[in-house]
Amino acid sequence: MTRPPLMPKATAVWLVDNTSLTFEQIAEFCGLHVLEVKGIADGDVAHGIKGMDPISSGQLSREEIAAAERSPKHRLRLSEPKVEVPEVKTKRGPRYTPVSRRQDRPNAILWLLRNHPELKDSQVMRLVGTTKPTIIAIRERTHWNSPNLVAQDPVTLGLCSQIDLDAEVKKAAARLEREKKRSGGGAAKGGTLLPTEETIAAPAPEPEAPAEREAPMAVSLAQEAREAMAAPDVEEEAPDVESVFAKLKELKRDAPPAEAEDADEGAEADSHGEDETSHEEDETSHEEDETSHEEERSE
């Protein structure tokens, strides 16, 4: 059976009430589970559903039902419709999200962007039922509630099923693979196998590089330089006396003018002292002359 009957649950209710078919036959014909058909028979399922006669609707014939009742192994077959109704393909619109779950959509979008960055915005919109500006705002962290968002799986939140999520992820992976093949230009060709002699033979010694040959020489030169630096210095010869006197003379010549100025000041002080003493002697001689002159007057 390729297509199910119209109103399968109502048809199952009618078949349970008006025929002696087994639960398995009814379940297979209506596309239901055996326990669900048993629940319809017990009155636990399909409360208030009115049964629909499949014979009057042209889905089953009386002969088909009678044959199925005689043989429990017989499977009911849907009658060919008299009028072919073309199947209308409706465009799938945005997923409806309940009001109680709409506040969880930003968290689900953040989870999808982190764990499945290969998904397009249109795929995220189909899974969660959101808009492109919201996805862009969450990706660029310009959403009004961005600091408080916590990544949560949309499947656990009830926003989409695991089957839908896996299908979208597979589509994205296939798209990336196609783009990779287009950009890479196909797989690279493999190389040929090497002969056995080349793979088993021992590798030939590599030629010694000139830098390696010069390395020991550089090491020996460095060692000699270290030894020369560590050796004690040779004692200098005793200096010549004449050279010492010559150096002293040069030092006197190069003496700073401050010493010469001190010497000139000392000489001036000595000459000034001599002048003062001579002046005192003159004064004493003048006094003696005055005293002698007064004595002569008194006589």
Phi, psi and omega in degrees: 000122183267330182232143181280163177285164176290138179050069187298323182289319177294323177294321178295322178299315180295318181293324179293322184279332191242359180226170176252029179290153178284162179298324181295319180295315180294318181296318180292321182289321184268354180073034180245173177274152181298320180294328178293320177294323177295322177295326176294320179292325179280347181089009180272342184236152175064048175291133176078004179271126179274132182293146179248129182284116179286342180285316180291330178277356177080019180269331178225156174251159179295325180295321180294320179291319180295320178295323179289328179289327179287325183236112180297341180275351180286137181255132179292140179240135181287134180291150179291131181290146179284332180237126179276116178261117181295143180283127181268122179268110179271139179288131182285122180273187179295145181293136178277131179246127179300155182298325182290342182255355185291333179287345179268354183296318177301322178294321178293322178295317178299321179295317180293321180292328181279317187267338180223070180291347180284347180289140175283165177296325179295325178291319177296322179296322179290323184287315189260336183079045182243191180244161182293319177301325178293319179296317180295320180295320180288324179293320181270005179058038174251009179292147184296335180247029185300319181295337185259004182284141178232126182294125180224144182294127180294337179290316179292332178282348180083017180275337177204167179265160180294329179294315179296320180295316179296322180295317180293322179294321178295319177298316180295320179295319178295321178296317178296323179294319179294318179295324179293320179293321180294319181286325181281337180075028177098165181284149179285146181285143179280153180279168180276160180285143178280153177295159184296324182298324182283327182281328183271326184300150179290145180294138180291145180294138180285140178297143182288128182288149179300328179295323179291325179291326181279348183298313180300321180297318180296323180294319180294319179296320179295323179295318179296322179295320178297317180297319181296322179290327181280343183292147180290149181289148179284138181295135179283151180288156180295136182290148179285145183293319181298319180296327179293315178297323179297320178296321180296319178298317179299320179296321178295320178297320182275010181296148182290151182294348181298322180294320180296320178298320178298319180295319179296320178298320178296321179294317178299320179296322180293318181294323179295322178294321179296319180298319180296318180296319179295322179295320177296319180297321178297318180296318180296321179292325179292320177297321180296320179296320180295317180297320179292325180291322178293323179297320180295322179296318183294327179289000000 
